[in-house]
PDB file of C-alpha atoms (C1' of nucleotides) in Angstrom:
ATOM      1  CA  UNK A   1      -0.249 -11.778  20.939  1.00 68.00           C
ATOM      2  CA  UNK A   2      -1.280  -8.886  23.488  1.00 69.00           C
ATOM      3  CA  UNK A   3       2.454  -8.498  24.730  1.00 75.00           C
ATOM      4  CA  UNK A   4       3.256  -8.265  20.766  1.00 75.00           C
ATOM      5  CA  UNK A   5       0.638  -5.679  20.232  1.00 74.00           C
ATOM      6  CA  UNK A   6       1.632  -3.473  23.527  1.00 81.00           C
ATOM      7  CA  UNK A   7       5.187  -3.635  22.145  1.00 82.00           C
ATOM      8  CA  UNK A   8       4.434  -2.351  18.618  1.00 81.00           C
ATOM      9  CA  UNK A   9       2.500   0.578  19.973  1.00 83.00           C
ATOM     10  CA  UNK A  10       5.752   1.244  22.687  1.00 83.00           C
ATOM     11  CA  UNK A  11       7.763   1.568  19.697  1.00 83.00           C
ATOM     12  CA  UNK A  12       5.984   3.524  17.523  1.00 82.00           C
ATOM     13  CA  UNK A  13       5.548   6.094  20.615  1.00 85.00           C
ATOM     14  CA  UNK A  14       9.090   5.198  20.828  1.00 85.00           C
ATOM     15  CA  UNK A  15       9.642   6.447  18.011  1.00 83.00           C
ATOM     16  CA  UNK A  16       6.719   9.169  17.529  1.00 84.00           C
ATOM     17  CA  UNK A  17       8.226  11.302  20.390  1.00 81.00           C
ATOM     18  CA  UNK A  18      11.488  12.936  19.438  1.00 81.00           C
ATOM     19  CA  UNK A  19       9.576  13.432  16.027  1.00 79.00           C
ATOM     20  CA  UNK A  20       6.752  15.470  18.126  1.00 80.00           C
ATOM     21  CA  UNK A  21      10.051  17.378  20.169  1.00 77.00           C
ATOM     22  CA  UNK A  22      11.931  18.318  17.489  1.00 73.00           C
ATOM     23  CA  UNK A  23      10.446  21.802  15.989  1.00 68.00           C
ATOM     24  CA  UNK A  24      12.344  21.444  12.994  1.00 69.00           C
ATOM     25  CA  UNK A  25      10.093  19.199  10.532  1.00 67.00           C
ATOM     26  CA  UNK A  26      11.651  17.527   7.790  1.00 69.00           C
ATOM     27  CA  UNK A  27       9.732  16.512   4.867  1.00 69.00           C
ATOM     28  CA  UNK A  28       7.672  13.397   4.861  1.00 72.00           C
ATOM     29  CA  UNK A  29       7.772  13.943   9.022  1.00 71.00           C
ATOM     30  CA  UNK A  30       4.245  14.516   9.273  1.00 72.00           C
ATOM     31  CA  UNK A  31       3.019  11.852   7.395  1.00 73.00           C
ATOM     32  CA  UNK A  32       5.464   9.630   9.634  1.00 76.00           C
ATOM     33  CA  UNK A  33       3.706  11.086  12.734  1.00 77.00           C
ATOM     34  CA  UNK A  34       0.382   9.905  11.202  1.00 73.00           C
ATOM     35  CA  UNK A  35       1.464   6.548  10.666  1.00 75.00           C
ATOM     36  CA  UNK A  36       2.958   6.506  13.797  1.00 78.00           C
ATOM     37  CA  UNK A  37       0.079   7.724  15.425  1.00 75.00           C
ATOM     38  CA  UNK A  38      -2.144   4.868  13.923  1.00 70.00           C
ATOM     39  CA  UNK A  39       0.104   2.436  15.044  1.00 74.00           C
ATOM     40  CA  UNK A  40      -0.326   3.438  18.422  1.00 75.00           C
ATOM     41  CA  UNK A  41      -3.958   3.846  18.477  1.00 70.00           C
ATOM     42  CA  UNK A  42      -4.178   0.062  16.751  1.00 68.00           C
ATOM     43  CA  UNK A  43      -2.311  -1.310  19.578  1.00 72.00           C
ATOM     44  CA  UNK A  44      -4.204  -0.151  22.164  1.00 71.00           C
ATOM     45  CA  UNK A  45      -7.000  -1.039  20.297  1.00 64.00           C
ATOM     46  CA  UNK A  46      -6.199  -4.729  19.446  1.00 66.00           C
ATOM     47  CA  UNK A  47      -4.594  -5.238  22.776  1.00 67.00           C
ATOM     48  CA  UNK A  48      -8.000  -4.320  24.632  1.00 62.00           C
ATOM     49  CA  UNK A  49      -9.719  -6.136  22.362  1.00 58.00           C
ATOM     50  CA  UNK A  50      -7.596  -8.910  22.989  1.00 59.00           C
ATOM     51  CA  UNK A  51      -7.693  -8.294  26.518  1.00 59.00           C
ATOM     52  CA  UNK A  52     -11.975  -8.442  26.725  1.00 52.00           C
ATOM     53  CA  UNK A  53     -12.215 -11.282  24.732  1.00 48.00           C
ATOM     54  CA  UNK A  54      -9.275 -13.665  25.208  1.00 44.00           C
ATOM     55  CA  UNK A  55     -10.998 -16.916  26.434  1.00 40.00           C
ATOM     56  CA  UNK A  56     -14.267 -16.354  23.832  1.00 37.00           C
ATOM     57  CA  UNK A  57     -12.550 -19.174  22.229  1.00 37.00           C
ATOM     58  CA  UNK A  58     -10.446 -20.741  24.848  1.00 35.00           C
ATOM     59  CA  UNK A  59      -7.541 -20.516  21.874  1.00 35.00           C
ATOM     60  CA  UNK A  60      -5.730 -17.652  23.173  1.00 36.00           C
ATOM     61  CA  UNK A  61      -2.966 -17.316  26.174  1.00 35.00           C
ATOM     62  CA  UNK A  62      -1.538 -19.883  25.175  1.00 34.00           C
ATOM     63  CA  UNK A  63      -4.598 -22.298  24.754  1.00 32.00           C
ATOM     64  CA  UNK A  64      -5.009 -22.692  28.231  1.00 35.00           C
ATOM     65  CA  UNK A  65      -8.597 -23.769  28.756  1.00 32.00           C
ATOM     66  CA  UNK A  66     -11.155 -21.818  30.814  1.00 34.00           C
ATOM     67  CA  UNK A  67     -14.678 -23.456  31.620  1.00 32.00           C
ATOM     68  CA  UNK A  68     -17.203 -21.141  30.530  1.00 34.00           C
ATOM     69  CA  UNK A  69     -19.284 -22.344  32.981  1.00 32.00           C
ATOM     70  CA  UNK A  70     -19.166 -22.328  36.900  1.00 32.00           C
ATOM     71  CA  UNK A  71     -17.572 -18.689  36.583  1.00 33.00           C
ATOM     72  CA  UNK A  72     -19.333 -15.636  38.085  1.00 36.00           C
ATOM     73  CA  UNK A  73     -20.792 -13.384  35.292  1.00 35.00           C
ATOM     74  CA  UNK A  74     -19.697  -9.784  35.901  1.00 38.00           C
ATOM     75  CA  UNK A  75     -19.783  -7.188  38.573  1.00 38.00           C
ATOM     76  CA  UNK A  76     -21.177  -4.041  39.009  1.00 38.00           C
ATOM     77  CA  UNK A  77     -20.244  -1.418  35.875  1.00 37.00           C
ATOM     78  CA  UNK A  78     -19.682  -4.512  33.578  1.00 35.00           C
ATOM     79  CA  UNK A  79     -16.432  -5.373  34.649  1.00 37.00           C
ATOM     80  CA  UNK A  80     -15.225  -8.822  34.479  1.00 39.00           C
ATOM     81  CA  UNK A  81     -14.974 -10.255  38.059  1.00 37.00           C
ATOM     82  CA  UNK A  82     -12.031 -12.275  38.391  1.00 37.00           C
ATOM     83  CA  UNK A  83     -10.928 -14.580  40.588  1.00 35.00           C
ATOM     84  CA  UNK A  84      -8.011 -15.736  41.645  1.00 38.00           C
ATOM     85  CA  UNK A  85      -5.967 -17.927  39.927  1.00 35.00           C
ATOM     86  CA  UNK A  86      -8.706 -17.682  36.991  1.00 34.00           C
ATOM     87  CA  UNK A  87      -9.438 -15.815  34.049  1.00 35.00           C
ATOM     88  CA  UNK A  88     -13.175 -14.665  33.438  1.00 37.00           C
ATOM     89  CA  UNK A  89     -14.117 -14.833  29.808  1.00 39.00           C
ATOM     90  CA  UNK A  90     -16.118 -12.059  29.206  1.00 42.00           C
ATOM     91  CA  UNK A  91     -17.400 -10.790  26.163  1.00 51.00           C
ATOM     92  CA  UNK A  92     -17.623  -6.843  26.586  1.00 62.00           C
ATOM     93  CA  UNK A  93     -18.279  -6.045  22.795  1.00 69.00           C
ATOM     94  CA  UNK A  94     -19.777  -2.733  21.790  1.00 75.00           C
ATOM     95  CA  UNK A  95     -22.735  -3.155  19.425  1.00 81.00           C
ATOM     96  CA  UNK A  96     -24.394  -0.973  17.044  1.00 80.00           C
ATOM     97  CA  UNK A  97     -27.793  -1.354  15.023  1.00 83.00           C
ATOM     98  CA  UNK A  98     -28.296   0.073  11.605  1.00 81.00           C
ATOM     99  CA  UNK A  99     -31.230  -0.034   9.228  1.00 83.00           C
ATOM    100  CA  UNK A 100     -30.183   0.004   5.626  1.00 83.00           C
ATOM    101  CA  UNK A 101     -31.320  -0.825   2.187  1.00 82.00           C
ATOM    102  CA  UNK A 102     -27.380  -2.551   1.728  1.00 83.00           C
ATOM    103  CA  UNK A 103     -25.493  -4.634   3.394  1.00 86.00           C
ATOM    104  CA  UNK A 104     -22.375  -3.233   2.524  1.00 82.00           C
ATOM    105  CA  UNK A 105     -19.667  -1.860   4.433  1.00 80.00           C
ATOM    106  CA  UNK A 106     -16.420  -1.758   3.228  1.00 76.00           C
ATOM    107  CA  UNK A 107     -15.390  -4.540   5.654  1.00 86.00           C
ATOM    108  CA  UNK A 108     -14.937  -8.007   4.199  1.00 91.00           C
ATOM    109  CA  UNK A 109     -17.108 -10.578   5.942  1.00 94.00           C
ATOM    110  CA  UNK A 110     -17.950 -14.343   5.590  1.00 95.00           C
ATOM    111  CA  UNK A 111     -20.823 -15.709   6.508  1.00 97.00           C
ATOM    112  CA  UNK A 112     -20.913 -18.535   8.817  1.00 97.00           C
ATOM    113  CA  UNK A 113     -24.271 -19.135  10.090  1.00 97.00           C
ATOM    114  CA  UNK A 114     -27.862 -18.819   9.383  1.00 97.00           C
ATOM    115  CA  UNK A 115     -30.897 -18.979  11.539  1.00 96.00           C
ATOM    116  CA  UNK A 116     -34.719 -18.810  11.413  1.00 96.00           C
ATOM    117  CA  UNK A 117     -35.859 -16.480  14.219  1.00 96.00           C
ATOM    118  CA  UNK A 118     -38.816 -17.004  16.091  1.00 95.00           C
ATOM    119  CA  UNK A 119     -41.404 -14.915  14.981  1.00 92.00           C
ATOM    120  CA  UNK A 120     -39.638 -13.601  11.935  1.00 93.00           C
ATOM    121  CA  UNK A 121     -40.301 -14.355   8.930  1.00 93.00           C
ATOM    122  CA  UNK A 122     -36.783 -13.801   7.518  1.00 95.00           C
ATOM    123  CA  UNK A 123     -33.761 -15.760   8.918  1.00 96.00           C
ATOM    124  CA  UNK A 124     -30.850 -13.801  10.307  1.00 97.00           C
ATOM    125  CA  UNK A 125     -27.589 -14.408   8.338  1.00 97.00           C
ATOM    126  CA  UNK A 126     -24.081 -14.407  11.058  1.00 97.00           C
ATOM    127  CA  UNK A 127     -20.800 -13.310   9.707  1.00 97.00           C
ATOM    128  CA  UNK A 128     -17.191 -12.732  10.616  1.00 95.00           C
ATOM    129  CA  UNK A 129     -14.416 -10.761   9.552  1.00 93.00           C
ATOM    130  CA  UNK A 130     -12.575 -12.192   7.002  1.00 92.00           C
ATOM    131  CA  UNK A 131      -9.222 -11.554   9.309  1.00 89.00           C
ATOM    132  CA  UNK A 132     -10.281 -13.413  11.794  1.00 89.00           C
ATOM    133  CA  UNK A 133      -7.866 -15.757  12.046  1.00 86.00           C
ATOM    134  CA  UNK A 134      -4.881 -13.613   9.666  1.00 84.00           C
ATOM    135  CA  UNK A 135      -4.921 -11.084  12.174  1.00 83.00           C
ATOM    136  CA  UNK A 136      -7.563 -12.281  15.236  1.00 82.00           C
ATOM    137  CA  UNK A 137     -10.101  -9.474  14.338  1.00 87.00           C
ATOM    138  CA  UNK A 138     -13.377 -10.836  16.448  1.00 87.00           C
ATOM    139  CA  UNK A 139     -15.880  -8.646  14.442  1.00 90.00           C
ATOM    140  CA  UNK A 140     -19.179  -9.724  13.779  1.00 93.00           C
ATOM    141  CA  UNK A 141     -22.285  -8.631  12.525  1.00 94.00           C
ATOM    142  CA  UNK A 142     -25.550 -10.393  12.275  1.00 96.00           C
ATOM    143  CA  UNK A 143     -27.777  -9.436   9.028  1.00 96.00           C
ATOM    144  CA  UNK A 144     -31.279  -9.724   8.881  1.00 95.00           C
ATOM    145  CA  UNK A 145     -34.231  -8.539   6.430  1.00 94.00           C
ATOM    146  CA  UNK A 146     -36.940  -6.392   8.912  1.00 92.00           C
ATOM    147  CA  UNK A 147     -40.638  -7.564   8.831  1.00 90.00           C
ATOM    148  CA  UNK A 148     -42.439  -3.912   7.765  1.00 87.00           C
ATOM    149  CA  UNK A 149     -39.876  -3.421   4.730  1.00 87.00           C
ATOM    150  CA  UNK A 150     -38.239  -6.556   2.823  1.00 89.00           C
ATOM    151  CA  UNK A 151     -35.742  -4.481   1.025  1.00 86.00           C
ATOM    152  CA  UNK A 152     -33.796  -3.126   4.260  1.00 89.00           C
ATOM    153  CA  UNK A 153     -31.967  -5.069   6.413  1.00 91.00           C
ATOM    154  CA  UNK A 154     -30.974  -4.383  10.117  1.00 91.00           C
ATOM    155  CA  UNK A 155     -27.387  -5.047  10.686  1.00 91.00           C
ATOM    156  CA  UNK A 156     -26.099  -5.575  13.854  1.00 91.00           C
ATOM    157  CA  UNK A 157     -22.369  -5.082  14.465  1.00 89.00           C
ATOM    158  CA  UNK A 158     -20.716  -6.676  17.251  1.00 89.00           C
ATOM    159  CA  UNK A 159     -17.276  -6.142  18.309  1.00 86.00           C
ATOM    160  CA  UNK A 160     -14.978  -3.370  16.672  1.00 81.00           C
ATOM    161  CA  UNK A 161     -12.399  -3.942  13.803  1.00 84.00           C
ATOM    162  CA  UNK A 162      -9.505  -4.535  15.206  1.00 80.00           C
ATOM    163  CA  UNK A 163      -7.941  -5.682  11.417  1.00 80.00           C
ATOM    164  CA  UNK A 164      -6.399  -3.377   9.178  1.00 71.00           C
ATOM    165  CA  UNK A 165      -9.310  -1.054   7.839  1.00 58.00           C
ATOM    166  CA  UNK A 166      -9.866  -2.545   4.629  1.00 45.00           C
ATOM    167  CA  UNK A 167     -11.842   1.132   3.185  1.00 40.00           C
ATOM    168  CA  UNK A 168     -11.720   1.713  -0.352  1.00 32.00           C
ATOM    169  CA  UNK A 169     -10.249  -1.749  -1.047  1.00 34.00           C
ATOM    170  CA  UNK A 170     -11.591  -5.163  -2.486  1.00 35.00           C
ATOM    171  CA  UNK A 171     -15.253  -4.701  -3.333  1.00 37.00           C
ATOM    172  CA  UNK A 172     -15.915  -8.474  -4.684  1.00 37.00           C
ATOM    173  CA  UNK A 173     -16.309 -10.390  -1.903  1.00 36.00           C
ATOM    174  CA  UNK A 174     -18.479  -7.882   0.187  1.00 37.00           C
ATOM    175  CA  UNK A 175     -21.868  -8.529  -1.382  1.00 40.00           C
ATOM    176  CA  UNK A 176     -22.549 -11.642  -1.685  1.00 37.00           C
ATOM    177  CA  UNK A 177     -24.873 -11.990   1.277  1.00 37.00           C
ATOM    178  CA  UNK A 178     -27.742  -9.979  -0.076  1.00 40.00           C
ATOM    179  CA  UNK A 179     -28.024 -12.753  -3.384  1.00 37.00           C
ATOM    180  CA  UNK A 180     -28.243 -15.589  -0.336  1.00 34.00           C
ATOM    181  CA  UNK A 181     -30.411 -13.002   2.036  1.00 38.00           C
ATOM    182  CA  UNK A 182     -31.902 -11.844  -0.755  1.00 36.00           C
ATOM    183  CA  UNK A 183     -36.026 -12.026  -1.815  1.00 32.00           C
ATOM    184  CA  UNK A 184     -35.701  -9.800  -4.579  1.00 32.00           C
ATOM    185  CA  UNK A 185     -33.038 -10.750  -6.059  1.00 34.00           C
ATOM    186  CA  UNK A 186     -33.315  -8.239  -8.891  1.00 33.00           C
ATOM    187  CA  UNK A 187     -33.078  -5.139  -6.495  1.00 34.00           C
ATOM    188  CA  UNK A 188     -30.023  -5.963  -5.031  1.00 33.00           C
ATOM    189  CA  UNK A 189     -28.553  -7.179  -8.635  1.00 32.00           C
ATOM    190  CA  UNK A 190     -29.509  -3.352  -9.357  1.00 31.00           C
ATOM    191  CA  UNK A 191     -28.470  -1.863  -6.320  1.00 31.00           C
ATOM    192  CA  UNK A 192     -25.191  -4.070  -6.633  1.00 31.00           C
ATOM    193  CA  UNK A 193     -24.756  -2.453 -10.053  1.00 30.00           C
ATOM    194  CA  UNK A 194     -25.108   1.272  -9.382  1.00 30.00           C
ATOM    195  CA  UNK A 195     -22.464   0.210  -5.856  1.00 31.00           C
ATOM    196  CA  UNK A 196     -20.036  -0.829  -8.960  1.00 31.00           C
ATOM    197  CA  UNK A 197     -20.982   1.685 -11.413  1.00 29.00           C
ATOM    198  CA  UNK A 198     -20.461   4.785  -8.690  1.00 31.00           C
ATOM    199  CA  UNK A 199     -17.420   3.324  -7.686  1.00 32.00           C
ATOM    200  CA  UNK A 200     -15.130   3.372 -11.185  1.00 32.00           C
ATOM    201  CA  UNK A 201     -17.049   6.616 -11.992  1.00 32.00           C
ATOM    202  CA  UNK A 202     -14.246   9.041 -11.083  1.00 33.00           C
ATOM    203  CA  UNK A 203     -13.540  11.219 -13.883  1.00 34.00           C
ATOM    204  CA  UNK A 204      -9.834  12.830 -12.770  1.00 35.00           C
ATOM    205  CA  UNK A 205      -7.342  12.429 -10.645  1.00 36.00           C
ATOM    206  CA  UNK A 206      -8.428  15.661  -8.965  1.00 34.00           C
ATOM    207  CA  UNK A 207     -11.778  14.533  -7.628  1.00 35.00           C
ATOM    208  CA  UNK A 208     -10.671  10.531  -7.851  1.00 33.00           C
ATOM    209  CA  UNK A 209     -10.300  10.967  -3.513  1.00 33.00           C
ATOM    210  CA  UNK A 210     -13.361  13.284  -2.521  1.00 32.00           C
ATOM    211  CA  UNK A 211     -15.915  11.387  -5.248  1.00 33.00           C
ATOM    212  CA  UNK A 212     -14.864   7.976  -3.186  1.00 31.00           C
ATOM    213  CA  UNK A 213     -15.249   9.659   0.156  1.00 30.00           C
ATOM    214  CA  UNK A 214     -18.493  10.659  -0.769  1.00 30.00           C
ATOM    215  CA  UNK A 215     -19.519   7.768  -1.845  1.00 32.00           C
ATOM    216  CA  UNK A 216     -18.262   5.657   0.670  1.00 31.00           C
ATOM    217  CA  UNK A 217     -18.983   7.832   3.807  1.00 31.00           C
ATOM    218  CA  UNK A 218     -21.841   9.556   2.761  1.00 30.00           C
ATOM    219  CA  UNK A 219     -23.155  10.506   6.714  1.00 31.00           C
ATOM    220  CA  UNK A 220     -21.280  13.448   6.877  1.00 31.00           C
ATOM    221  CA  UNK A 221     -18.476  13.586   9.692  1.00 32.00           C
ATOM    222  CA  UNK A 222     -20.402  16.301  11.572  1.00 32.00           C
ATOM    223  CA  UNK A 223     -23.186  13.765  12.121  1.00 34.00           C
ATOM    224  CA  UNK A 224     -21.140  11.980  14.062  1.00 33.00           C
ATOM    225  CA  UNK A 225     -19.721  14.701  16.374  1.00 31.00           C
ATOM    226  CA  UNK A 226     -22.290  14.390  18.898  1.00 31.00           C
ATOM    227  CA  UNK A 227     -21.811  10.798  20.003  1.00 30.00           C
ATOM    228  CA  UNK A 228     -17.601  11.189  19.322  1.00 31.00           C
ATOM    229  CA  UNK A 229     -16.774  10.769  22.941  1.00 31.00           C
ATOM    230  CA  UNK A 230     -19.236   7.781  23.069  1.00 32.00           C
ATOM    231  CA  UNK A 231     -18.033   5.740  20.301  1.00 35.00           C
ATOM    232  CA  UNK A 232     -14.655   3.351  20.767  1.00 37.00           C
ATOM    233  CA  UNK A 233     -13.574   4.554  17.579  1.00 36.00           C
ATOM    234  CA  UNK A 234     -14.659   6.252  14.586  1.00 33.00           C
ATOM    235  CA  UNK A 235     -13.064   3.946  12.347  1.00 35.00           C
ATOM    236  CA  UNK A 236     -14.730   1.011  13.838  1.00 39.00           C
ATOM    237  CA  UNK A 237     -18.545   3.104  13.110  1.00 41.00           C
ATOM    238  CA  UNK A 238     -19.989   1.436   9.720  1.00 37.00           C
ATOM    239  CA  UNK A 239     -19.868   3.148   7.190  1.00 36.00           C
ATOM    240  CA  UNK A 240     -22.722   3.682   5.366  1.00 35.00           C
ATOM    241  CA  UNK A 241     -23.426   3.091   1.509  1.00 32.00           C
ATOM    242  CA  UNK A 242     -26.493   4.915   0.216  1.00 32.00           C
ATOM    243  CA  UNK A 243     -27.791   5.004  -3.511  1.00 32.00           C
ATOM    244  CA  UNK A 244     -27.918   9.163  -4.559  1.00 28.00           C
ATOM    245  CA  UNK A 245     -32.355   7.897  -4.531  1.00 30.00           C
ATOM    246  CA  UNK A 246     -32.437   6.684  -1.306  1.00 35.00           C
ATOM    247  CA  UNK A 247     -32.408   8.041   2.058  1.00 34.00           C
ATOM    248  CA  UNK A 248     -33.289   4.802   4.122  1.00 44.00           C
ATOM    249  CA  UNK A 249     -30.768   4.644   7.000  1.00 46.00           C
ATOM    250  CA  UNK A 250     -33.396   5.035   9.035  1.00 42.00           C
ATOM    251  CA  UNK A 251     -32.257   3.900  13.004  1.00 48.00           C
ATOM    252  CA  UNK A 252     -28.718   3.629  14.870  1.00 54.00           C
ATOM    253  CA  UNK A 253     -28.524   2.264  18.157  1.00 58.00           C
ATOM    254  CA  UNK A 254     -24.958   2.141  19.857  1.00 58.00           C
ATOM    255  CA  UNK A 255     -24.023   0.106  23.166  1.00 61.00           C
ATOM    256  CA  UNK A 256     -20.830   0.944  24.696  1.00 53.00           C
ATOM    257  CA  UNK A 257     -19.020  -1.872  26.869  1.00 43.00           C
ATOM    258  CA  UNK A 258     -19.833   0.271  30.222  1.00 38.00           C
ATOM    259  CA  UNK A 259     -23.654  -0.180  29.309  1.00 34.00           C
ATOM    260  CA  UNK A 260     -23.445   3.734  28.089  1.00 35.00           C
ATOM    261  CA  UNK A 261     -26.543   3.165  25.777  1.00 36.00           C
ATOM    262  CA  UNK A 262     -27.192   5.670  22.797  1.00 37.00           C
ATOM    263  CA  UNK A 263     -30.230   5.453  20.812  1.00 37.00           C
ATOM    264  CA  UNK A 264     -31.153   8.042  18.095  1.00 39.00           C
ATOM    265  CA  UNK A 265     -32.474   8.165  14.886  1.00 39.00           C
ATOM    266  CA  UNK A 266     -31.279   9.899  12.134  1.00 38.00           C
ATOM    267  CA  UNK A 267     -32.671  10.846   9.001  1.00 34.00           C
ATOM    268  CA  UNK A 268     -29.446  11.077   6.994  1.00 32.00           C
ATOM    269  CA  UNK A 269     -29.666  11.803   3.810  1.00 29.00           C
ATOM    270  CA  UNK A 270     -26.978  11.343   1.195  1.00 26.00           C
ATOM    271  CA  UNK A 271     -26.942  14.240  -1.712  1.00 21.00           C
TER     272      UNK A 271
ATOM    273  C1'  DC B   1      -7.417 -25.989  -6.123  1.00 80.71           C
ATOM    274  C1'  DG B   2      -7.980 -22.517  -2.555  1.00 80.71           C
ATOM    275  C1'  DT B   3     -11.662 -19.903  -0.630  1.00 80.71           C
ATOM    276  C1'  DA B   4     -16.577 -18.872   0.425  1.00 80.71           C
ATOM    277  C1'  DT B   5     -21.250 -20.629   1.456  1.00 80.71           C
ATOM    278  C1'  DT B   6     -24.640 -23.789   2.930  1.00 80.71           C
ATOM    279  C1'  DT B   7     -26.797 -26.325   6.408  1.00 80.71           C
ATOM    280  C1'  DG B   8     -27.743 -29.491  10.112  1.00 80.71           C
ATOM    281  C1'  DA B   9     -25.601 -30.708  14.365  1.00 80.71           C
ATOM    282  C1'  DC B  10     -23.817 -29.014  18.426  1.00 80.71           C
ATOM    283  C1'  DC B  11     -23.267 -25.728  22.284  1.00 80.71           C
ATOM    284  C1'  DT B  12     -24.740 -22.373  25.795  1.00 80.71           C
ATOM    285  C1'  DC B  13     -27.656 -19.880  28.500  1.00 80.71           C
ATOM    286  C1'  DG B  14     -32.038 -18.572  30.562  1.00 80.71           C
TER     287       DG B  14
ATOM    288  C1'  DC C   1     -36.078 -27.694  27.003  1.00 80.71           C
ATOM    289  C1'  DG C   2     -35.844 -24.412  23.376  1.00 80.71           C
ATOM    290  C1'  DA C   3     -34.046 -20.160  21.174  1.00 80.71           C
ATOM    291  C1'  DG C   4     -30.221 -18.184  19.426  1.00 80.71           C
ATOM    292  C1'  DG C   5     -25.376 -18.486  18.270  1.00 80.71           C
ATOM    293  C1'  DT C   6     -21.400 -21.270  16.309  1.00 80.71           C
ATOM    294  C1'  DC C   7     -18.944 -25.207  14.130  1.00 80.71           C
ATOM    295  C1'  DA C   8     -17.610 -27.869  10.482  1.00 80.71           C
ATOM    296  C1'  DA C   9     -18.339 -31.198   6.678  1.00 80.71           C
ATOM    297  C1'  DA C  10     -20.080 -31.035   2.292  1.00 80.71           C
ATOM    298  C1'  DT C  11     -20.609 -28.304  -1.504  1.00 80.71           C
ATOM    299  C1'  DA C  12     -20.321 -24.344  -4.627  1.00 80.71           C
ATOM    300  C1'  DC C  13     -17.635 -20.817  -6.572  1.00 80.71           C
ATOM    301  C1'  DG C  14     -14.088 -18.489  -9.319  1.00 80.71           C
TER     302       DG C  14
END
DNA sequence: CGTATTTGACCTCG
DNA sequence: CGAGGTCAAATACG
């Protein structure tokens, strides 16, 4: 599956470099470069994630298995050791931390665990990407409702999206952990509501693309622009839903797989 | 009837 | 051994 990814993203550069050579550009050219572009950029992407977390499930390279146990952890700077003849599963996943009043992030999960922490009085809720096994994106996040405010959950995301983004698509699956996670489950009927009502608001064609982004992506890009270089990949970043009355997204914490840790808070607000 | 959730058992690691 | 994470059979959903 890595050797298929690494080819894709060869051909697409392949095929992406006499377009960038010739000066002459044809129509549609550009938008070919972009798509091009992505493709390459997804390779890499699902080939390194393939690459850090091949043996999490002792499935992959061709299902040879690897004892989890009895293997040395990981060297200095968080590299995998490896030793000969042997291949070190190692889960190197970046992780992020976000405090919201949703749960929703244009991703499309399933849940497939619960558990009551110790000490908490809510349980935390574990979920997947839905592409898991379609296209072996190893996302995760882990949902739970904080102590000091019952309406906002902290989400922690683990692993980047290595799946086809699934922005500004299917909405109907998204939600449905805050009715299980849910204490109030009139709020997040309500908040669920306005999430539907904002989205088929658009009134023209004209302002159909910018009324989404803003909805959808409502930290503004700048926001970002400090921790760029930090981040594996914007696209991987959640994306952040926000009711026009609430400015809750209180906390994001980011952990990069070379323990670069980032911790900041924000106090994004959203129009 | 296929897909998502629920939930207790199972696994791993400290 | 126990806390947290995952699996999977049973069940609910649409």
């Amino acid at each position: 599956m890595m050797i298929r990814e690494l080819i894709q993203g060869q051909e697409a550069a392949t095929q992406l470099k006499p377009l960038l050579q010739n000066p002459i550009r044809v129509d549609g050219s550009l938008s070919r470069v972009d798509e091009l572009v992505t493709n390459v950029l997804r390779s890499f992407t699902q080939a390194l994630s393939l690459l850090s977390s091949f043996s999490y499930d002792g499935e992959t390279l061709g299902g040879d298995e690897v004892a989890h146990r009895d293997l040395p952890s990981s060297g200095e700077n968080g590299l995998p050791v490896v030793a000969p003849g042997n291949y070190v599963p190692r889960k190197t996943a970046q992780t992020w931390t976000t405090v919201s009043h949703t749960t929703d992030d244009t991703h499309a999960w399933r849940k497939y665990g619960q558990k009551g922490i110790l000490n908490s009085k809510f349980p935390r809720g574990y979920f997947r990407c839905t592409k898991k096994y379609d296209e072996g994106c190893m996302a995760t996040k882990q949902v739970q409702r904080t102590q000091e405010n019952p309406d906002m959950f902290e989400i922690t995301y683990i692993g980047i999206h290595t799946c086809k983004a699934t922005l500004l698509t299917d909405t109907t699956n998204t939600n449905r952990e805050e009715s299980y996670l849910a204490n109030n489950k009139e709020t997040n009927h309500l908040i669920k509501q306005e999430y539907y009502l904002k989205e088929e608001s658009p009134s023209d064609d004209a302002n159909k693309v910018e009324d989404h982004h803003k909805f959808y992506d409502p930290i503004q890009w700048s926001d970002w622009e400090d921790i760029e270089q930090s981040k594996p990949n914007i696209i991987n970043m959640p994306l952040k839903l926000a009711s026009s009355d609430n400015a809750d997204i209180v906390h994001y914490s980011y952990t990069g797989s070379q323990s670069l840790d980032i911790d900041f808070f924000g106090g994004f607000r959203s129009f």
